[in-house]
Short mmCIF file of C-alpha atoms in Angstrom, two decimals:
data_model
loop_
_atom_site.label_atom_id
_atom_site.label_comp_id
_atom_site.label_asym_id
_atom_site.label_seq_id
_atom_site.Cartn_x
_atom_site.Cartn_y
_atom_site.Cartn_z
CA MET G 1 99.43 148.78 111.86
CA LYS G 2 102.11 146.41 112.32
CA SER G 3 100.09 143.54 110.59
CA ILE G 4 99.68 146.34 107.60
CA LEU G 5 103.16 146.69 107.29
CA ILE G 6 103.62 142.82 107.52
CA GLY G 7 101.79 142.36 105.35
CA ILE G 8 102.87 144.78 102.33
CA CYS G 9 106.61 143.18 103.10
CA ILE G 10 104.82 139.87 101.41
CA LEU G 11 103.49 142.41 98.80
CA ALA G 12 106.29 143.55 97.74
CA LEU G 13 109.20 140.57 98.43
CA SER G 14 106.06 138.67 95.66
CA TYR G 15 106.40 141.51 93.15
CA TRP G 16 109.57 139.13 91.16
CA SER G 17 107.96 136.25 91.98
CA ILE G 18 104.14 137.42 89.95
CA LYS G 19 105.92 139.15 88.03
CA PRO G 20 104.92 137.84 84.65
CA LEU G 21 101.53 137.53 85.68
CA VAL G 22 100.83 141.17 85.68
CA ALA G 23 102.55 141.72 82.45
CA GLU G 24 99.66 141.58 79.48
CA GLY G 25 99.02 138.29 77.75
CA TRP G 26 99.40 134.24 78.67
CA PHE G 27 102.92 132.27 78.46
CA SER G 28 103.97 128.55 77.33
CA MET G 29 103.83 125.93 80.35
CA HIS G 30 103.59 122.08 80.33
CA ASP G 31 100.23 121.74 81.47
CA ASP G 32 98.66 124.42 79.79
CA THR G 33 94.83 123.86 80.43
CA GLN G 34 94.54 126.01 82.75
CA VAL G 35 92.04 129.22 81.55
CA GLY G 36 90.02 125.92 80.44
CA ARG G 37 89.30 125.02 82.87
CA VAL G 38 88.63 127.86 85.31
CA VAL G 39 86.17 128.90 82.45
CA ALA G 40 84.56 125.22 82.83
CA MET G 41 84.68 125.96 86.50
CA GLY G 42 83.07 129.19 86.12
CA ARG G 43 80.57 128.05 83.67
CA ALA G 44 79.46 125.23 85.69
CA LEU G 45 79.23 127.31 88.84
CA ARG G 46 76.74 130.22 86.93
CA ASN G 47 75.23 127.36 86.03
CA GLY G 48 73.84 126.20 89.84
CA GLN G 49 76.39 122.82 90.14
CA PHE G 50 77.86 122.54 93.38
CA PRO G 51 80.09 120.90 94.85
CA VAL G 52 81.23 120.93 90.57
CA ARG G 53 81.90 117.17 89.27
CA TRP G 54 81.20 117.99 85.50
CA VAL G 55 82.37 120.13 83.32
CA SER G 56 80.35 119.83 80.00
CA ASP G 57 82.64 122.25 77.12
CA LEU G 58 86.18 119.83 78.07
CA GLY G 59 86.39 115.98 77.21
CA PHE G 60 86.51 117.22 73.58
CA GLY G 61 83.07 118.80 73.87
CA TYR G 62 81.15 115.10 75.77
CA GLY G 63 82.07 116.67 79.63
CA TYR G 64 83.70 114.97 82.22
CA PRO G 65 83.73 114.42 85.76
CA LEU G 66 87.09 116.29 85.96
CA PHE G 67 86.16 117.60 89.18
CA ASN G 68 85.93 114.37 90.99
CA PHE G 69 88.68 113.77 90.42
CA TYR G 70 91.29 116.47 90.02
CA GLY G 71 91.68 119.14 92.83
CA PRO G 72 89.52 121.63 92.48
CA LEU G 73 90.25 124.50 95.49
CA PRO G 74 92.06 126.75 92.85
CA TYR G 75 89.48 126.43 90.27
CA TYR G 76 86.79 127.15 92.71
CA VAL G 77 88.77 130.52 93.01
CA GLY G 78 89.41 130.72 89.41
CA GLY G 79 86.36 129.74 88.54
CA GLY G 80 84.15 131.98 91.00
CA LEU G 81 85.90 134.66 89.50
CA TYR G 82 85.06 134.18 86.14
CA ALA G 83 81.79 133.06 87.44
CA VAL G 84 80.93 136.88 88.46
CA GLY G 85 82.18 138.14 85.42
CA LEU G 86 85.82 138.46 84.47
CA SER G 87 87.43 136.85 81.99
CA GLY G 88 88.87 133.61 81.84
CA LEU G 89 92.58 134.65 81.87
CA THR G 90 92.45 137.19 84.28
CA ALA G 91 90.38 134.90 86.52
CA THR G 92 93.43 132.87 86.14
CA LYS G 93 95.61 135.04 86.96
CA ILE G 94 94.14 136.08 90.03
CA MET G 95 94.39 132.25 90.99
CA PHE G 96 97.75 132.30 90.09
CA VAL G 97 98.40 134.95 91.89
CA LEU G 98 96.57 134.33 95.32
CA GLY G 99 98.50 130.72 95.29
CA ILE G 100 102.07 132.26 94.43
CA VAL G 101 101.03 134.95 97.65
CA GLY G 102 99.57 132.49 99.95
CA ALA G 103 102.17 130.97 100.42
CA ALA G 104 104.17 133.28 101.00
CA VAL G 105 102.13 134.50 103.87
CA THR G 106 101.46 130.76 105.16
CA MET G 107 105.02 130.43 105.17
CA PHE G 108 105.19 134.03 107.48
CA LEU G 109 102.03 133.03 109.50
CA PHE G 110 104.39 129.62 111.13
CA VAL G 111 107.79 130.76 110.95
CA ARG G 112 106.08 134.00 113.59
CA GLN G 113 104.86 131.28 115.74
CA ILE G 114 108.08 129.69 116.73
CA LEU G 115 110.64 132.04 115.58
CA GLY G 116 109.60 135.89 115.95
CA SER G 117 108.18 137.93 112.40
CA ILE G 118 111.36 139.01 111.28
CA ALA G 119 113.20 135.21 110.41
CA GLY G 120 108.95 133.98 109.28
CA LEU G 121 110.11 137.15 106.69
CA VAL G 122 113.05 135.24 105.70
CA ALA G 123 111.39 132.13 105.73
CA ALA G 124 108.88 133.28 103.10
CA ALA G 125 111.09 134.82 101.10
CA ALA G 126 112.99 131.40 100.95
CA TYR G 127 109.84 129.38 100.50
CA LEU G 128 108.55 132.31 97.78
CA TYR G 129 111.50 132.47 95.81
CA ALA G 130 112.99 128.04 96.54
CA PRO G 131 113.76 127.22 92.69
CA TYR G 132 111.31 124.78 92.93
CA HIS G 133 108.38 126.69 93.25
CA ALA G 134 109.33 128.43 90.12
CA VAL G 135 109.60 125.79 88.06
CA GLN G 136 105.67 124.66 89.30
CA ILE G 137 104.80 127.99 88.21
CA TYR G 138 106.59 129.23 85.20
CA VAL G 139 108.14 125.75 83.66
CA ARG G 140 104.83 122.68 84.12
CA GLY G 141 102.28 125.40 85.33
CA ALA G 142 101.65 122.67 87.86
CA VAL G 143 98.07 125.46 90.07
CA GLY G 144 97.57 122.45 92.22
CA GLU G 145 101.19 121.61 93.58
CA PHE G 146 101.87 125.34 93.61
CA TRP G 147 98.62 125.16 95.94
CA VAL G 148 99.54 122.62 98.44
CA LEU G 149 102.28 124.71 99.34
CA VAL G 150 99.60 127.64 100.74
CA PHE G 151 99.01 123.98 102.55
CA LEU G 152 101.46 122.85 104.64
CA PRO G 153 102.38 125.74 106.21
CA LEU G 154 98.86 125.62 107.95
CA ILE G 155 98.93 122.29 109.40
CA LEU G 156 102.17 122.78 111.17
CA LEU G 157 101.26 125.63 112.49
CA GLY G 158 98.04 124.19 113.22
CA LEU G 159 100.04 121.10 115.05
CA SER G 160 102.15 124.05 116.90
CA LYS G 161 100.13 125.43 118.68
CA ARG G 162 96.86 122.76 119.21
CA ASN G 163 95.19 124.23 116.89
CA VAL G 164 92.94 121.77 115.49
CA ILE G 165 91.03 124.14 113.18
CA ILE G 166 94.29 125.71 111.69
CA GLY G 167 95.81 122.17 111.31
CA SER G 168 92.74 120.64 109.86
CA VAL G 169 91.84 123.41 107.32
CA GLY G 170 95.87 122.64 106.62
CA LEU G 171 94.86 119.01 105.72
CA ALA G 172 91.62 119.65 103.97
CA GLY G 173 93.08 122.61 101.63
CA ALA G 174 96.66 120.24 100.24
CA ILE G 175 93.88 116.97 98.95
CA LEU G 176 91.39 119.47 97.87
CA SER G 177 94.39 121.37 95.81
CA HIS G 178 96.45 118.14 94.61
CA THR G 179 95.19 114.76 95.22
CA ILE G 180 98.28 112.93 94.44
CA LEU G 181 99.92 115.64 97.12
CA GLY G 182 97.61 115.38 100.02
CA TYR G 183 97.04 111.67 99.11
CA VAL G 184 100.94 112.13 99.65
CA THR G 185 100.41 114.74 102.99
CA THR G 186 97.47 112.12 104.31
CA LEU G 187 100.50 109.50 104.71
CA VAL G 188 103.09 111.39 106.09
CA LEU G 189 100.45 112.89 109.06
CA LEU G 190 99.75 108.85 109.55
CA ALA G 191 102.97 108.02 109.41
CA GLY G 192 103.99 110.87 112.11
CA ILE G 193 100.27 109.74 113.95
CA GLY G 194 102.36 106.72 113.75
CA MET G 195 105.57 107.14 115.62
CA TYR G 196 104.58 109.50 117.99
CA GLY G 197 101.63 106.98 119.69
CA PHE G 198 104.69 104.45 119.61
CA TRP G 199 107.03 107.09 121.43
CA VAL G 200 103.67 108.42 123.67
CA LEU G 201 103.55 104.34 124.21
CA VAL G 202 107.18 103.50 125.95
CA ARG G 203 108.10 106.20 127.45
CA ARG G 204 104.28 107.25 128.90
CA SER G 205 104.27 110.57 128.25
CA SER G 206 101.28 112.95 127.90
CA PRO G 207 99.47 111.98 124.84
CA THR G 208 97.79 115.49 124.50
CA LEU G 209 99.60 115.92 121.11
CA LEU G 210 98.68 113.15 120.06
CA GLN G 211 95.70 113.82 120.47
CA SER G 212 95.51 116.80 118.24
CA LEU G 213 97.36 114.92 115.40
CA LEU G 214 93.98 112.27 115.54
CA THR G 215 91.95 115.25 116.14
CA ILE G 216 93.48 117.22 112.19
CA LEU G 217 93.64 113.94 110.33
CA ALA G 218 90.20 113.32 111.37
CA MET G 219 88.93 116.35 110.43
CA GLY G 220 91.22 117.71 107.73
CA LEU G 221 89.53 114.00 105.88
CA GLY G 222 86.30 114.88 106.73
CA LEU G 223 86.18 118.88 105.67
CA SER G 224 87.39 117.32 102.02
CA MET G 225 85.39 113.90 102.25
CA PHE G 226 83.08 115.07 99.43
CA PHE G 227 86.06 114.97 97.19
CA TRP G 228 87.99 112.34 98.10
CA LEU G 229 85.83 109.37 98.73
CA PRO G 230 84.39 109.13 95.42
CA ALA G 231 87.60 110.60 93.49
CA PHE G 232 88.48 106.79 95.31
CA ALA G 233 85.69 104.98 94.86
CA GLU G 234 84.88 106.21 91.47
CA MET G 235 88.09 106.20 89.50
CA GLY G 236 87.78 102.67 88.08
CA TYR G 237 85.13 104.49 85.59
CA THR G 238 88.00 106.69 83.39
CA GLU G 239 90.71 105.53 82.04
CA ILE G 240 93.20 106.87 84.58
CA ALA G 241 94.50 103.70 85.57
CA GLY G 242 95.44 103.16 81.81
CA GLN G 243 97.97 106.36 80.76
CA ILE G 244 99.62 105.62 83.71
CA GLY G 245 102.09 104.02 81.55
CA PRO G 246 105.97 103.29 81.73
CA THR G 247 106.96 106.68 80.61
CA ALA G 248 105.58 107.20 84.60
CA TYR G 249 106.62 104.96 86.39
CA TRP G 250 108.59 105.82 90.40
CA GLY G 251 111.14 103.99 89.72
CA ASP G 252 112.64 106.72 86.50
CA HIS G 253 112.16 109.51 88.02
CA PHE G 254 115.11 109.80 91.36
CA VAL G 255 116.57 112.82 92.03
CA CYS G 256 120.80 112.49 91.64
CA ILE G 257 122.01 114.20 94.52
CA SER G 258 124.10 116.06 92.22
CA GLN G 259 120.28 117.61 91.03
CA LEU G 260 119.47 118.97 94.20
CA TRP G 261 123.26 121.02 94.28
CA HIS G 262 122.47 122.23 90.69
CA SER G 263 121.36 121.19 87.45
CA ASN G 264 120.49 123.04 84.36
CA TRP G 265 117.07 125.50 84.42
CA GLY G 266 115.17 124.00 81.48
CA PHE G 267 111.81 123.82 79.87
CA GLY G 268 111.74 120.35 79.06
CA GLY G 269 110.77 117.08 80.97
CA SER G 270 111.22 114.55 83.68
CA ILE G 271 113.65 111.48 82.33
CA PRO G 272 114.77 108.66 83.14
CA GLY G 273 118.73 109.63 84.46
CA CYS G 274 120.70 112.43 85.72
CA ILE G 275 120.04 114.69 82.70
CA ASP G 276 116.49 115.85 83.28
CA GLY G 277 114.95 118.86 80.88
CA VAL G 278 113.97 120.32 83.84
CA SER G 279 115.73 121.83 86.41
CA PHE G 280 114.72 120.19 90.68
CA LYS G 281 117.72 122.22 92.15
CA LEU G 282 117.27 123.09 95.89
CA GLY G 283 118.86 126.77 95.53
CA LYS G 284 122.50 127.23 96.68
CA VAL G 285 121.71 129.98 99.23
CA HIS G 286 118.31 128.09 100.47
CA ILE G 287 120.89 124.88 101.53
CA GLY G 288 123.70 127.53 103.27
CA LEU G 289 120.95 128.44 105.07
CA ALA G 290 119.75 125.86 105.67
CA ILE G 291 122.61 123.63 106.54
CA LEU G 292 123.21 126.58 109.30
CA GLY G 293 119.61 127.42 110.53
CA VAL G 294 120.23 123.23 111.68
CA LEU G 295 123.99 123.99 112.72
CA ILE G 296 122.64 126.76 115.22
CA ALA G 297 119.68 125.12 115.93
CA LEU G 298 122.02 122.47 117.47
CA VAL G 299 124.58 124.06 119.61
CA LYS G 300 122.26 126.64 120.56
CA GLN G 301 119.21 124.12 121.73
CA LYS G 302 118.11 126.18 125.01
CA PHE G 303 117.30 129.50 123.07
CA PHE G 304 114.84 126.86 120.60
CA ARG G 305 113.43 125.58 123.56
CA ARG G 306 110.19 125.51 122.63
CA ALA G 307 109.59 125.74 119.12
CA ARG G 308 112.41 122.48 119.69
CA SER G 309 109.59 119.74 119.50
CA THR G 310 108.17 121.81 116.12
CA LEU G 311 112.00 121.64 113.94
CA LEU G 312 111.89 118.59 115.27
CA VAL G 313 108.97 117.34 112.82
CA VAL G 314 110.49 120.16 110.29
CA THR G 315 113.89 118.10 110.29
CA PHE G 316 112.51 114.54 110.09
CA ILE G 317 110.23 116.42 106.59
CA LEU G 318 113.77 117.29 105.31
CA VAL G 319 116.06 114.50 106.05
CA PHE G 320 112.58 112.33 105.28
CA SER G 321 111.35 113.97 102.02
CA LEU G 322 114.95 114.15 100.22
CA PHE G 323 116.06 110.99 101.13
CA LEU G 324 112.37 110.07 99.30
CA LEU G 325 114.04 112.06 96.51
CA THR G 326 117.14 109.18 95.75
CA SER G 327 116.76 105.62 94.73
CA SER G 328 118.36 104.61 97.84
CA SER G 329 114.52 104.28 98.90
CA ALA G 330 112.86 102.24 96.54
CA PRO G 331 112.08 99.51 99.12
CA ILE G 332 110.21 102.01 99.71
CA TRP G 333 108.53 103.42 97.67
CA ARG G 334 107.29 99.38 96.16
CA LEU G 335 105.64 99.54 99.96
CA VAL G 336 103.46 102.78 99.54
CA PRO G 337 100.38 101.88 98.13
CA ALA G 338 99.16 103.05 94.84
CA ALA G 339 102.42 104.56 94.53
CA SER G 340 101.93 104.42 90.74
CA TYR G 341 99.35 107.11 90.80
CA ILE G 342 101.98 109.52 92.93
CA GLN G 343 104.69 108.93 89.56
CA TYR G 344 107.55 111.84 90.00
CA PRO G 345 109.39 111.52 93.85
CA TRP G 346 110.24 115.01 92.34
CA ARG G 347 107.12 116.32 93.48
CA LEU G 348 107.94 115.10 97.17
CA LEU G 349 110.36 118.75 96.29
CA VAL G 350 107.35 120.50 97.77
CA TYR G 351 108.41 119.31 101.43
CA SER G 352 112.29 119.23 101.11
CA VAL G 353 111.50 123.31 99.72
CA LEU G 354 108.81 123.57 103.47
CA GLY G 355 111.40 122.27 106.02
CA LEU G 356 114.86 124.02 103.94
CA SER G 357 112.75 127.73 104.42
CA VAL G 358 111.42 127.17 107.95
CA PHE G 359 115.87 126.44 108.57
CA ALA G 360 116.62 129.25 106.45
CA GLY G 361 115.29 131.53 109.72
CA VAL G 362 116.70 129.75 112.16
CA GLY G 363 120.01 131.97 111.62
CA VAL G 364 118.64 134.88 112.01
CA ALA G 365 116.68 134.67 115.35
CA ILE G 366 119.23 134.05 117.04
CA ILE G 367 120.28 137.70 116.44
CA ARG G 368 119.62 139.52 119.41
CA GLN G 369 119.57 142.62 118.68
CA LYS G 370 116.80 143.86 116.62
CA TRP G 371 118.23 146.45 114.45
CA MET G 372 120.88 143.42 113.63
CA ARG G 373 118.15 141.02 113.30
CA VAL G 374 116.80 143.87 110.86
CA ALA G 375 119.80 144.28 108.69
CA PHE G 376 120.59 140.75 108.19
CA SER G 377 117.73 139.77 107.38
CA PHE G 378 117.68 143.06 104.96
CA VAL G 379 120.77 140.88 103.25
CA ILE G 380 119.99 137.59 102.92
CA ILE G 381 116.15 138.09 101.37
CA SER G 382 118.25 140.48 98.85
CA LEU G 383 120.69 137.34 98.17
CA ILE G 384 117.96 135.23 98.29
CA ILE G 385 115.87 136.96 95.68
CA ALA G 386 119.00 138.46 93.41
CA VAL G 387 119.94 134.33 92.84
CA ASN G 388 117.03 133.10 92.56
CA GLY G 389 114.12 135.38 91.09
CA LYS G 390 114.98 135.31 87.74
CA LEU G 391 114.04 131.60 87.41
CA PHE G 392 110.16 133.53 88.11
CA VAL G 393 109.73 133.86 84.54
CA PRO G 394 108.08 131.96 81.83
CA GLN G 395 110.06 130.21 78.17
CA TYR G 396 108.22 132.93 76.07
CA GLY G 397 104.28 134.76 76.29
CA TYR G 398 101.94 135.55 74.08
CA ALA G 399 99.86 138.38 73.16
CA LEU G 400 96.33 136.99 72.84
CA ASP G 401 92.29 138.40 73.24
CA ALA G 402 91.14 137.26 76.21
CA ALA G 403 88.23 135.98 74.63
CA ALA G 404 90.11 133.66 72.21
CA PHE G 405 90.68 131.18 75.27
CA GLU G 406 86.20 130.86 75.87
CA THR G 407 86.30 129.24 72.12
CA ASP G 408 84.73 125.79 70.80
CA GLU G 409 87.92 125.13 69.07
CA GLU G 410 89.93 126.34 72.26
CA LEU G 411 87.93 124.32 74.98
CA ARG G 412 86.80 121.54 73.03
CA PHE G 413 89.25 120.57 71.28
CA ARG G 414 92.81 122.01 71.68
CA VAL G 415 93.05 122.24 75.67
CA SER G 416 91.20 118.17 75.27
CA LYS G 417 94.00 117.17 73.14
CA ILE G 418 96.23 118.19 76.14
CA SER G 419 93.45 116.47 79.20
CA ASP G 420 91.73 113.82 78.83
CA GLU G 421 92.97 111.29 81.32
CA TYR G 422 89.27 111.81 83.61
CA LEU G 423 86.85 110.89 80.09
CA PRO G 424 85.15 107.16 80.34
CA PRO G 425 86.11 104.14 78.54
CA GLY G 426 85.75 103.89 75.04
CA ILE G 427 84.84 107.53 74.18
CA PRO G 428 86.29 108.42 70.45
CA ARG G 429 89.26 111.19 70.17
CA PRO G 430 88.48 113.46 67.34
CA THR G 431 91.47 114.23 65.38
CA GLU G 432 90.24 117.67 64.78
CA LEU G 433 88.06 120.04 64.75
CA SER G 434 85.70 119.00 62.52
CA LEU G 435 84.59 116.09 64.08
CA VAL G 436 84.20 117.62 67.78
CA PRO G 437 80.47 117.33 68.23
CA LYS G 438 78.51 120.83 68.20
CA THR G 439 75.29 119.33 70.13
CA THR G 440 74.76 116.98 72.53
CA ILE G 441 71.35 115.66 70.80
CA LYS G 442 72.88 113.99 67.36
CA VAL G 443 69.92 115.00 65.14
CA PRO G 444 68.80 112.13 63.85
CA ALA G 445 68.90 111.21 60.57
CA GLU G 446 65.59 112.34 58.95
CA GLY G 447 64.91 113.68 62.33
CA SER G 448 65.54 117.57 64.51
CA VAL G 449 65.82 117.98 68.34
CA GLU G 450 65.11 121.34 69.85
CA THR G 451 66.71 121.85 72.78
CA GLU G 452 65.25 123.63 75.33
CA ILE G 453 68.44 123.61 78.51
CA ASP G 454 71.44 122.12 78.05
CA THR G 455 73.75 122.75 80.96
CA GLU G 456 76.22 120.44 82.52
CA THR G 457 73.80 118.55 85.02
CA TYR G 458 70.96 118.59 82.89
CA THR G 459 69.37 118.22 79.07
CA LYS G 460 65.55 118.83 78.25
CA ALA G 461 65.04 119.15 74.57
CA MET G 462 62.05 117.44 72.09
CA VAL G 463 63.31 114.92 69.89
CA THR G 464 61.31 114.29 66.94
CA ILE G 465 61.93 110.98 64.98
CA ARG G 466 60.80 110.21 61.75
CA SER G 467 61.89 106.48 61.00
CA GLN G 468 63.28 104.11 64.39
CA GLU G 469 66.70 104.31 64.59
CA PRO G 470 69.47 105.21 67.41
CA VAL G 471 69.60 108.38 68.84
CA THR G 472 73.00 108.66 70.51
CA ILE G 473 73.34 111.46 72.74
CA ASN G 474 76.95 112.83 72.58
CA ARG G 475 77.96 113.24 76.04
CA ALA G 476 79.94 110.92 77.65
CA HIS G 477 78.90 107.89 80.01
CA PHE G 478 79.43 108.36 83.67
CA PRO G 479 77.47 106.56 87.08
CA GLY G 480 75.15 109.70 88.45
CA TRP G 481 73.87 110.31 84.59
CA HIS G 482 70.35 109.09 84.83
CA TYR G 483 68.20 109.38 81.34
CA TYR G 484 64.54 110.13 80.62
CA ILE G 485 61.87 109.82 77.47
CA GLU G 486 58.30 111.57 78.89
CA GLY G 487 59.33 111.71 81.65
CA LYS G 488 59.92 107.55 82.48
CA GLU G 489 63.36 106.89 83.17
CA VAL G 490 65.07 104.54 80.83
CA GLN G 491 68.38 102.67 80.34
CA PRO G 492 70.88 103.27 77.89
CA ILE G 493 72.91 101.30 75.74
CA THR G 494 76.79 102.15 75.68
CA ASN G 495 78.02 102.83 72.29
CA HIS G 496 81.62 103.55 72.15
CA GLY G 497 81.31 105.42 75.66
CA LEU G 498 78.35 107.16 74.99
CA PRO G 499 74.33 106.39 75.66
CA THR G 500 72.74 105.50 73.18
CA PHE G 501 68.90 104.54 72.73
CA VAL G 502 66.67 103.03 69.91
CA ILE G 503 63.37 105.01 69.62
CA PRO G 504 60.13 104.18 67.81
CA GLN G 505 58.74 106.82 65.53
CA GLY G 506 57.31 110.25 67.23
CA ILE G 507 57.88 112.76 68.88
CA TYR G 508 59.49 113.07 72.98
CA LEU G 509 60.40 114.98 75.42
CA PHE G 510 63.58 113.87 76.17
CA GLU G 511 65.78 114.74 79.78
CA SER G 512 68.91 113.68 81.31
CA ARG G 513 70.08 114.44 84.75
CA PHE G 514 72.98 114.19 86.64
CA ILE G 515 72.98 113.18 90.55
CA ASP G 516 75.31 112.98 92.84
CA THR G 517 75.81 108.67 93.02
CA PRO G 518 75.23 106.92 96.93
CA VAL G 519 78.95 107.72 97.40
CA ARG G 520 79.29 111.27 96.31
CA THR G 521 76.49 111.98 98.94
CA VAL G 522 78.00 109.47 101.54
CA GLY G 523 81.30 112.25 101.04
CA ASN G 524 79.05 115.68 101.09
CA VAL G 525 77.22 114.73 103.96
CA GLY G 526 80.92 114.08 105.67
CA SER G 527 81.93 116.78 104.26
CA LEU G 528 78.81 119.16 106.55
CA ILE G 529 78.76 117.05 109.31
CA SER G 530 82.27 117.92 109.84
CA LEU G 531 82.33 122.11 108.84
CA VAL G 532 79.30 122.24 111.23
CA LEU G 533 82.14 120.38 114.14
CA ILE G 534 84.45 122.80 112.45
CA ILE G 535 82.02 126.11 113.33
CA MET G 536 80.99 124.72 116.80
CA PHE G 537 85.20 124.23 117.58
CA VAL G 538 85.72 128.11 116.36
CA SER G 539 82.15 129.32 118.67
CA ARG G 540 83.82 126.80 121.87
CA TYR G 541 87.75 129.43 120.96
CA GLU G 542 85.96 132.46 121.04
CA LYS G 543 83.91 132.04 123.81
CA LYS G 544 86.95 131.08 125.71
CA ALA G 545 88.80 134.33 123.99
CA ASN G 546 85.94 136.65 125.48
CA ALA G 547 85.57 134.92 129.03
#
């Protein structure tokens, strides 16, 4: 009964953060591709592809390996809902809501473990209504980044409970939600392992926590291996490296300290200097509560002795992330492997928000009388929502029929223009809708094509050639594609990134299949083994609990 009441409280608290999503229509955002990606994922799932790597409608209709590189987890949720019959728009809204509310739930679970339920509610409210959370949702539309907020508290919960299952699921979830922040989270965990390992060596203390850290790292990487291993190994076959240009150089996107206290709310972008078009403020209420929480934790160390080690970890995350936001950390950024792919230091605000939110609950935990804790919590939560709830609105909304988000014009042209960074090199970018290919196989001048099957990963067609000429497949060539004529595999000539074949006069059965490369197979097997191990861990814990 208590759990039900708490769940109702969290849903009630979430109302102002998700209110625009329950309204009719949709809204503008920087990355206005979300419905299109959900539809593309849903169609791939519906056609039996799993794990989904290739989508056919995006990439100007040439298709491209979007989910081989771009965090797929939120889209598995949205795409799954689309695959079972919901519209792309409705499925996308639910995907947003689950990511937003899910962050509040996991923060509550973590803080409840170390500080109690009432403190957990305060921390959940602070986490939910952090200004940067509103930026992620309603300004940038950064789905993967705000889904990462769901999993960061699970990593900390796993550490505090010495529960490698929860911790590894948290790490895997972060990696699968957002490639870049998953990479950063892994680096942070590696740094923590290194520092704690040195501490254990010097002090000759118990290595139990170190073992938990190592297990969480190994299992988290194992569970997500099907994604990150091919993503790193096959990135060179796309144009992503060439698009990490001067406008996304990390050195131009540090946050000024004054911006953390106050920066004007806006729906623009990030530019060098201290006057960005988007806000990076932490929130005055959040800062005040966190300072109060830190001071109380220092003064009342005995009261927090059970949570002391966890709060020390949170303190490190908070302080170090704030430091990395500023230009003073440039020497460290130069040492970070592949820092150019992180692009924007302000992405690390997710870790600052995590730390601030945890300490927002500390001031409540110290109050001994329950009625006073409840009353004080009600005041704090009301203040947080009153000050920051108004930020959780889009710049503008618009009414559009759900079917309009699923048309060829929408997917193959408008959405494709916004996000084409994972296309293989040389693929032509249509400048108008009429130039977008309408068929997978370009019809020969004097021949014909009768397509029997055409899905994301398999095409079967009868091709009639009346005079010898090149036949072009309007599908981006990428490792994993194999082509067959009359059952015999043939190697294409790539022309502007598209496979081309010179075929004599005649009628031919043409097939193309997209299959896993060796590195993808290794990743799949690694994830499967890790999943089996996780199931074994769960079974063992259940047996211990029932003994």
